[in-house]
């Protein structure tokens, strides 16, 4: 008997795996083609290309599902050389396994079809029906720096995360490796790196080596039991503009955490705590107006919860993925093992003055 969401899980993981190949090619082979978006955040040919490949795989398998994806093709329609650079990558990226590539429906017809596919990620989201959410490259700044980044995909059903997959090409493949954002000085090959995290609601969380063909064997992951806060390690964003690092230092001190925070870009933070490499992930608001995006959290939220963690915002509320493209009703993120979450939450609220 096949389990619930088994097909969605398989397609999601293969789609993430294929898109990850494209991002690695961008990093190793080409200039990054970086352009600035309206909000001044960077986007590269890797972001656009990865989004095209993932949406194409989803539309082939689940043509009626909605898609909320980060990027859109307007810039590319006005910039044919950029479009052609992306098309060349998309056209020549496939899984190194005929059956797996076949499951994703193979390639895209032409450059114009690619632009239309990228724009199919424009759903408004919401709390009704099946909605996939895609962050083709999460942590673009980490990607550009040669640090951590992630290819993220999740399925929401009636606003609830049911399936999540996160590809982390630069994390150690070994779940027992120490928590670090460092990929090794002058690392030029992918030796020992690349992990694919996944989860299905009610079925636990898994990690497996990130491959370039068929899926590798997975193993079940869980958060580390944390009994003594002085041994805890917590992770946060590299970018001070994405999470308040001086408040997190005060919180850590009050909790009795003695280790320095580990700063890493992207949802690699969720994956790292889910496999017990780290313990706590704090994301503390830096502005009253910024709304977190659903594609930045959906897969990580499920993977951590399925690994035995609890994920809330700074008010203690579950993340609500059913209110549109953003987490408009939430503020910040606190992810921690269930047993200590309330302790962490109360210190966060004390330091931040949250009532
Ligand atoms: N002011 C902000 N507060 C929190 N997150 C932000 C802010 N500005 C951008 N981001 C998002 O944070 C995510 C990366 O998080 P991290 O720093 O933990 O890796 C990116 O998806 C980025 O969005 P964007 O893709 O638009 O740059
Ligand atoms: Mg992101
Ligand atoms: Mg992104
Ligand atoms: Mg971005």
Short mmCIF file of C-alpha atoms and ligand atoms in Angstrom, two decimals:
data_model
loop_
_atom_site.label_atom_id
_atom_site.label_comp_id
_atom_site.label_asym_id
_atom_site.label_seq_id
_atom_site.Cartn_x
_atom_site.Cartn_y
_atom_site.Cartn_z
CA UNK A 1 0.00 0.00 0.00
CA UNK A 2 1.33 3.43 -0.83
CA UNK A 3 1.25 5.96 1.97
CA UNK A 4 -0.55 9.27 1.88
CA UNK A 5 1.25 11.92 -0.21
CA UNK A 6 3.88 9.40 -1.39
CA UNK A 7 3.66 10.62 -4.98
CA UNK A 8 3.79 14.29 -3.95
CA UNK A 9 6.83 13.54 -1.80
CA UNK A 10 8.66 11.72 -4.58
CA UNK A 11 7.99 14.43 -7.16
CA UNK A 12 8.86 17.20 -4.70
CA UNK A 13 12.19 15.63 -3.84
CA UNK A 14 13.12 14.91 -7.45
CA UNK A 15 12.12 18.44 -8.48
CA UNK A 16 14.28 19.91 -5.71
CA UNK A 17 17.13 17.64 -6.70
CA UNK A 18 16.95 18.69 -10.37
CA UNK A 19 16.72 22.39 -9.50
CA UNK A 20 19.70 22.01 -7.15
CA UNK A 21 21.80 20.74 -10.06
CA UNK A 22 21.00 23.92 -11.94
CA UNK A 23 21.98 26.15 -9.00
CA UNK A 24 25.30 24.32 -8.63
CA UNK A 25 26.00 24.78 -12.32
CA UNK A 26 25.33 28.50 -11.97
CA UNK A 27 27.76 28.66 -9.08
CA UNK A 28 30.53 26.71 -10.76
CA UNK A 29 30.18 27.45 -14.48
CA UNK A 30 28.73 30.86 -15.17
CA UNK A 31 28.60 34.46 -14.10
CA UNK A 32 25.66 34.69 -11.73
CA UNK A 33 23.65 37.21 -13.81
CA UNK A 34 22.62 39.02 -10.63
CA UNK A 35 19.91 41.64 -10.89
CA UNK A 36 18.27 43.69 -8.14
CA UNK A 37 14.57 43.36 -7.43
CA UNK A 38 12.32 46.30 -6.50
CA UNK A 39 13.10 45.71 -2.83
CA UNK A 40 16.84 45.76 -3.64
CA UNK A 41 17.26 42.04 -2.81
CA UNK A 42 19.37 40.09 -5.32
CA UNK A 43 18.08 37.47 -7.73
CA UNK A 44 20.26 35.41 -10.07
CA UNK A 45 19.80 33.35 -13.19
CA UNK A 46 19.87 30.40 -10.77
CA UNK A 47 16.73 31.60 -8.97
CA UNK A 48 14.79 31.97 -12.24
CA UNK A 49 16.07 28.72 -13.74
CA UNK A 50 15.39 26.66 -10.64
CA UNK A 51 11.87 28.08 -10.38
CA UNK A 52 11.15 27.21 -14.04
CA UNK A 53 12.28 23.60 -13.59
CA UNK A 54 10.30 23.07 -10.37
CA UNK A 55 7.06 24.58 -11.70
CA UNK A 56 7.38 22.55 -14.89
CA UNK A 57 7.64 19.34 -12.84
CA UNK A 58 4.65 20.30 -10.66
CA UNK A 59 2.44 21.30 -13.60
CA UNK A 60 3.26 18.01 -15.35
CA UNK A 61 2.20 15.95 -12.33
CA UNK A 62 -0.43 18.08 -10.61
CA UNK A 63 -1.87 20.39 -13.29
CA UNK A 64 -4.72 21.67 -11.13
CA UNK A 65 -2.67 22.70 -8.10
CA UNK A 66 -1.96 26.38 -7.38
CA UNK A 67 1.61 27.63 -7.02
CA UNK A 68 3.02 30.43 -4.89
CA UNK A 69 6.63 31.01 -5.99
CA UNK A 70 9.01 33.81 -5.14
CA UNK A 71 10.12 35.00 -8.58
CA UNK A 72 8.34 36.35 -11.67
CA UNK A 73 9.45 36.79 -15.27
CA UNK A 74 8.75 40.50 -15.94
CA UNK A 75 12.44 41.42 -15.82
CA UNK A 76 13.31 38.59 -18.22
CA UNK A 77 10.69 39.60 -20.79
CA UNK A 78 12.40 43.00 -20.97
CA UNK A 79 15.91 41.53 -21.09
CA UNK A 80 16.33 38.93 -23.88
CA UNK A 81 20.05 38.27 -23.23
CA UNK A 82 19.26 37.44 -19.58
CA UNK A 83 16.31 35.28 -20.69
CA UNK A 84 18.54 33.41 -23.15
CA UNK A 85 21.22 32.81 -20.54
CA UNK A 86 18.61 31.22 -18.25
CA UNK A 87 17.05 29.25 -21.09
CA UNK A 88 20.43 27.76 -22.00
CA UNK A 89 20.80 26.50 -18.43
CA UNK A 90 17.24 25.21 -18.15
CA UNK A 91 17.42 23.49 -21.54
CA UNK A 92 20.58 21.62 -20.59
CA UNK A 93 19.78 20.60 -16.98
CA UNK A 94 18.23 17.21 -16.30
CA UNK A 95 18.42 14.41 -13.79
CA UNK A 96 21.03 11.81 -14.58
CA UNK A 97 18.41 9.03 -14.49
CA UNK A 98 15.96 8.47 -17.32
CA UNK A 99 13.12 7.17 -15.15
CA UNK A 100 13.44 10.00 -12.63
CA UNK A 101 13.62 12.65 -15.36
CA UNK A 102 10.57 11.04 -16.97
CA UNK A 103 8.61 11.41 -13.73
CA UNK A 104 9.25 15.16 -13.91
CA UNK A 105 7.97 15.29 -17.48
CA UNK A 106 11.31 16.04 -19.11
CA UNK A 107 12.25 19.48 -20.40
CA UNK A 108 10.46 22.72 -21.31
CA UNK A 109 9.54 23.49 -24.96
CA UNK A 110 11.24 26.83 -25.54
CA UNK A 111 12.33 30.10 -23.94
CA UNK A 112 8.87 31.68 -24.17
CA UNK A 113 7.25 28.65 -22.56
CA UNK A 114 9.84 28.96 -19.80
CA UNK A 115 8.79 32.56 -19.08
CA UNK A 116 5.12 31.54 -18.91
CA UNK A 117 6.01 28.69 -16.58
CA UNK A 118 7.94 31.01 -14.25
CA UNK A 119 4.86 33.24 -14.07
CA UNK A 120 2.62 30.34 -13.07
CA UNK A 121 3.93 30.78 -9.55
CA UNK A 122 1.73 33.84 -9.09
CA UNK A 123 -1.09 32.31 -7.02
CA UNK A 124 -2.37 34.41 -4.15
CA UNK A 125 -2.30 31.36 -1.88
CA UNK A 126 -4.91 31.17 0.86
CA UNK A 127 -6.63 28.59 2.99
CA UNK A 128 -8.50 26.62 0.35
CA UNK A 129 -7.24 23.67 -1.68
CA UNK A 130 -3.81 22.50 -2.74
CA UNK A 131 -1.10 25.16 -3.01
CA UNK A 132 2.59 24.49 -3.60
CA UNK A 133 5.07 27.09 -2.43
CA UNK A 134 8.56 27.45 -3.91
CA UNK A 135 11.69 29.29 -2.92
CA UNK A 136 13.95 28.38 -5.86
CA UNK A 137 17.01 29.72 -4.04
CA UNK A 138 16.50 30.61 -0.41
CA UNK A 139 19.43 32.60 0.93
CA UNK A 140 20.47 34.12 -2.38
CA UNK A 141 23.05 36.19 -0.51
CA UNK A 142 24.54 32.99 0.96
CA UNK A 143 24.52 31.43 -2.51
CA UNK A 144 26.46 34.40 -3.93
CA UNK A 145 28.95 34.24 -1.05
CA UNK A 146 29.56 30.51 -1.57
CA UNK A 147 27.85 29.80 1.76
CA UNK A 148 24.63 28.06 2.69
CA UNK A 149 21.50 28.26 0.57
CA UNK A 150 18.51 26.01 0.00
CA UNK A 151 16.04 24.97 -2.70
CA UNK A 152 12.67 24.78 -0.93
CA UNK A 153 9.31 23.30 -1.85
CA UNK A 154 6.20 22.56 0.20
CA UNK A 155 2.62 21.49 -0.40
CA UNK A 156 -0.15 23.20 1.58
CA UNK A 157 -3.64 21.78 1.75
CA UNK A 158 -6.29 24.09 3.12
CA UNK A 159 -3.49 26.19 4.59
CA UNK A 160 -1.74 23.30 6.34
CA UNK A 161 1.74 22.08 5.33
CA UNK A 162 1.47 18.44 4.25
CA UNK A 163 4.75 17.81 2.42
CA UNK A 164 8.09 19.62 2.57
CA UNK A 165 11.44 19.21 0.81
CA UNK A 166 14.60 21.27 1.25
CA UNK A 167 17.77 20.73 -0.78
CA UNK A 168 20.93 22.10 0.85
CA UNK A 169 23.80 21.66 -1.63
CA UNK A 170 26.41 23.09 0.74
CA UNK A 171 25.53 21.41 4.04
CA UNK A 172 27.54 18.35 5.10
CA UNK A 173 25.84 15.17 3.96
CA UNK A 174 26.62 13.63 7.35
CA UNK A 175 23.75 14.27 9.79
CA UNK A 176 26.21 13.96 12.69
CA UNK A 177 28.59 16.64 11.38
CA UNK A 178 29.06 19.61 13.72
CA UNK A 179 26.84 22.64 13.17
CA UNK A 180 28.66 25.12 10.97
CA UNK A 181 27.84 27.35 8.04
CA UNK A 182 31.38 26.98 6.78
CA UNK A 183 31.80 24.88 3.66
CA UNK A 184 35.57 24.67 3.97
CA UNK A 185 38.20 27.09 2.76
CA UNK A 186 38.45 27.16 -1.04
CA UNK A 187 36.13 24.18 -1.40
CA UNK A 188 35.97 23.59 -5.13
CA UNK A 189 34.09 20.31 -5.34
CA UNK A 190 31.00 18.92 -3.68
CA UNK A 191 32.76 16.12 -1.82
CA UNK A 192 30.89 15.35 1.38
CA UNK A 193 28.29 18.04 0.79
CA UNK A 194 24.66 18.11 -0.27
CA UNK A 195 21.66 16.93 1.75
CA UNK A 196 17.97 16.65 0.98
CA UNK A 197 15.56 17.01 3.91
CA UNK A 198 11.92 16.03 3.63
CA UNK A 199 8.80 15.37 5.67
CA UNK A 200 5.19 14.33 5.28
CA UNK A 201 2.60 15.25 7.87
CA UNK A 202 2.29 12.47 10.44
CA UNK A 203 5.08 10.40 8.85
CA UNK A 204 8.24 11.90 10.36
CA UNK A 205 11.22 13.67 8.83
CA UNK A 206 13.99 12.24 6.66
CA UNK A 207 17.38 13.20 5.31
CA UNK A 208 19.21 11.68 2.36
CA UNK A 209 22.24 12.58 0.26
CA UNK A 210 21.36 15.10 -2.46
CA UNK A 211 22.02 13.28 -5.72
CA UNK A 212 21.98 14.16 -9.42
CA UNK A 213 19.80 11.23 -10.51
CA UNK A 214 17.40 8.94 -8.66
CA UNK A 215 16.71 9.53 -4.96
CA UNK A 216 19.21 8.07 -2.51
CA UNK A 217 18.14 5.98 0.47
CA UNK A 218 16.75 8.13 3.29
CA UNK A 219 17.16 7.96 7.03
CA UNK A 220 14.82 9.17 9.71
CA UNK A 221 15.98 12.30 11.57
CA UNK A 222 14.98 13.81 14.88
CA UNK A 223 15.89 16.76 17.02
CA UNK A 224 18.45 16.28 19.75
CA UNK A 225 16.93 15.85 23.20
CA UNK A 226 17.99 19.01 25.02
CA UNK A 227 18.14 18.84 28.77
CA UNK A 228 20.77 21.42 29.59
CA UNK A 229 20.56 24.88 28.04
CA UNK A 230 24.25 25.50 28.61
CA UNK A 231 24.92 22.88 25.93
CA UNK A 232 22.44 24.30 23.46
CA UNK A 233 23.49 25.71 20.13
CA UNK A 234 21.28 28.14 18.30
CA UNK A 235 21.29 29.38 14.76
CA UNK A 236 20.21 32.61 13.19
CA UNK A 237 20.56 34.55 9.93
CA UNK A 238 23.88 35.81 8.65
CA UNK A 239 22.16 39.03 7.61
CA UNK A 240 21.56 41.35 10.55
CA UNK A 241 18.74 42.90 8.51
CA UNK A 242 16.81 39.60 8.52
CA UNK A 243 16.92 38.87 12.27
CA UNK A 244 17.87 41.01 15.24
CA UNK A 245 21.23 39.65 16.39
CA UNK A 246 21.72 41.83 19.46
CA UNK A 247 18.37 40.73 20.90
CA UNK A 248 19.17 37.09 20.16
CA UNK A 249 22.46 37.44 22.06
CA UNK A 250 20.55 38.80 25.09
CA UNK A 251 18.05 35.94 24.86
CA UNK A 252 20.82 33.36 24.64
CA UNK A 253 22.53 34.83 27.68
CA UNK A 254 19.32 34.80 29.74
CA UNK A 255 18.69 31.19 28.73
CA UNK A 256 22.16 30.24 29.91
CA UNK A 257 23.36 29.33 26.42
CA UNK A 258 27.14 29.60 26.42
CA UNK A 259 27.97 28.79 22.80
CA UNK A 260 28.27 31.46 20.14
CA UNK A 261 25.35 31.47 17.70
CA UNK A 262 25.92 29.79 14.35
CA UNK A 263 24.95 32.15 11.56
CA UNK A 264 23.80 30.54 8.36
CA UNK A 265 21.68 31.65 5.45
CA UNK A 266 18.44 30.03 4.36
CA UNK A 267 16.19 27.20 5.57
CA UNK A 268 19.38 25.18 6.09
CA UNK A 269 18.76 26.39 9.69
CA UNK A 270 15.52 24.40 9.94
CA UNK A 271 17.17 21.31 8.44
CA UNK A 272 20.15 21.63 10.77
CA UNK A 273 18.08 21.67 13.95
CA UNK A 274 15.75 18.95 12.64
CA UNK A 275 18.68 16.55 12.32
CA UNK A 276 20.05 17.47 15.74
CA UNK A 277 23.12 19.36 14.52
CA UNK A 278 21.77 22.45 16.28
CA UNK A 279 19.00 22.94 18.81
CA UNK A 280 17.21 26.25 18.41
CA UNK A 281 16.46 28.62 15.51
CA UNK A 282 15.54 32.20 16.35
CA UNK A 283 14.30 34.75 13.83
CA UNK A 284 13.57 38.03 15.55
CA UNK A 285 11.80 40.83 13.66
CA UNK A 286 13.94 43.76 12.57
CA UNK A 287 11.04 45.89 11.39
CA UNK A 288 7.36 46.26 12.18
CA UNK A 289 6.39 46.23 8.53
CA UNK A 290 8.28 43.22 7.08
CA UNK A 291 6.02 40.22 6.52
CA UNK A 292 7.74 36.83 6.29
CA UNK A 293 7.02 34.97 3.04
CA UNK A 294 5.38 31.54 3.10
CA UNK A 295 8.09 30.06 0.83
CA UNK A 296 10.74 30.99 3.39
CA UNK A 297 9.19 28.81 6.11
CA UNK A 298 6.64 26.22 4.96
CA UNK A 299 8.98 23.28 4.29
CA UNK A 300 11.16 24.03 7.32
CA UNK A 301 8.18 24.36 9.66
CA UNK A 302 6.94 20.85 8.78
CA UNK A 303 10.38 19.22 8.79
CA UNK A 304 11.16 20.57 12.28
CA UNK A 305 7.74 19.63 13.67
CA UNK A 306 7.97 16.13 12.21
CA UNK A 307 11.43 15.79 13.79
CA UNK A 308 10.00 16.50 17.25
CA UNK A 309 10.21 20.27 17.34
CA UNK A 310 7.77 23.07 17.92
CA UNK A 311 7.62 26.13 15.67
CA UNK A 312 5.80 29.33 16.58
CA UNK A 313 6.15 33.06 16.11
CA UNK A 314 7.25 35.37 18.94
CA UNK A 315 3.67 35.54 20.25
CA UNK A 316 3.60 31.77 20.60
CA UNK A 317 1.23 31.24 17.67
CA UNK A 318 1.72 28.54 15.04
CA UNK A 319 2.81 29.89 11.65
CA UNK A 320 -0.31 30.45 9.58
CA UNK A 321 0.32 29.60 5.93
CA UNK A 322 -3.30 30.09 4.89
CA UNK A 323 -3.55 33.88 4.75
CA UNK A 324 -1.86 34.53 1.42
CA UNK A 325 1.67 34.80 0.07
CA UNK A 326 3.00 36.13 3.36
CA UNK A 327 2.73 35.16 7.03
CA UNK A 328 0.75 38.35 7.57
CA UNK A 329 -0.56 37.29 10.98
CA UNK A 330 2.80 36.16 12.41
CA UNK A 331 5.90 37.92 13.59
CA UNK A 332 9.33 36.24 13.79
CA UNK A 333 10.02 32.52 14.30
CA UNK A 334 11.03 30.40 17.29
CA UNK A 335 11.87 26.79 16.49
CA UNK A 336 13.01 24.54 19.34
CA UNK A 337 12.59 21.03 20.74
CA UNK A 338 9.06 20.63 22.16
CA UNK A 339 10.34 20.14 25.69
CA UNK A 340 12.05 23.55 25.89
CA UNK A 341 10.01 25.65 23.49
CA UNK A 342 7.91 27.34 26.17
CA UNK A 343 11.05 28.24 28.14
CA UNK A 344 12.63 29.81 25.04
CA UNK A 345 9.39 31.59 24.16
CA UNK A 346 9.04 33.19 27.57
CA UNK A 347 12.61 34.57 27.48
CA UNK A 348 12.08 35.86 23.92
CA UNK A 349 8.93 37.64 25.09
CA UNK A 350 10.67 39.08 28.12
CA UNK A 351 13.58 40.50 26.07
CA UNK A 352 11.38 41.75 23.24
CA UNK A 353 8.70 43.11 25.56
CA UNK A 354 5.97 41.01 23.86
CA UNK A 355 2.75 40.75 25.85
N1 LIG B 1 13.70 42.44 6.74
C1 LIG B 1 13.68 41.11 6.62
N2 LIG B 1 13.36 40.35 7.70
C2 LIG B 1 13.35 39.01 7.60
N3 LIG B 1 13.62 38.34 6.45
C3 LIG B 1 13.94 39.03 5.34
C4 LIG B 1 13.98 40.45 5.38
N4 LIG B 1 14.32 40.89 4.15
C5 LIG B 1 14.46 39.79 3.37
N5 LIG B 1 14.24 38.66 4.09
C6 LIG B 1 14.26 37.26 3.62
O1 LIG B 1 15.01 36.43 4.43
C7 LIG B 1 15.30 35.25 3.67
C8 LIG B 1 16.65 34.75 4.00
O2 LIG B 1 16.71 34.53 5.36
P1 LIG B 1 18.08 34.22 6.03
O3 LIG B 1 18.81 35.54 6.17
O4 LIG B 1 17.70 33.62 7.33
O5 LIG B 1 18.78 33.29 5.14
C9 LIG B 1 15.22 35.62 2.24
O6 LIG B 1 14.22 34.86 1.63
C10 LIG B 1 14.91 37.08 2.27
O7 LIG B 1 14.01 37.43 1.31
P2 LIG B 1 14.50 37.83 -0.17
O8 LIG B 1 14.57 36.56 -0.93
O9 LIG B 1 13.45 38.69 -0.70
O10 LIG B 1 15.87 38.48 -0.04
MG1 LIG B 2 13.99 32.95 0.77
MG1 LIG B 3 14.70 33.05 -2.82
MG1 LIG B 4 14.94 36.43 -2.70
#
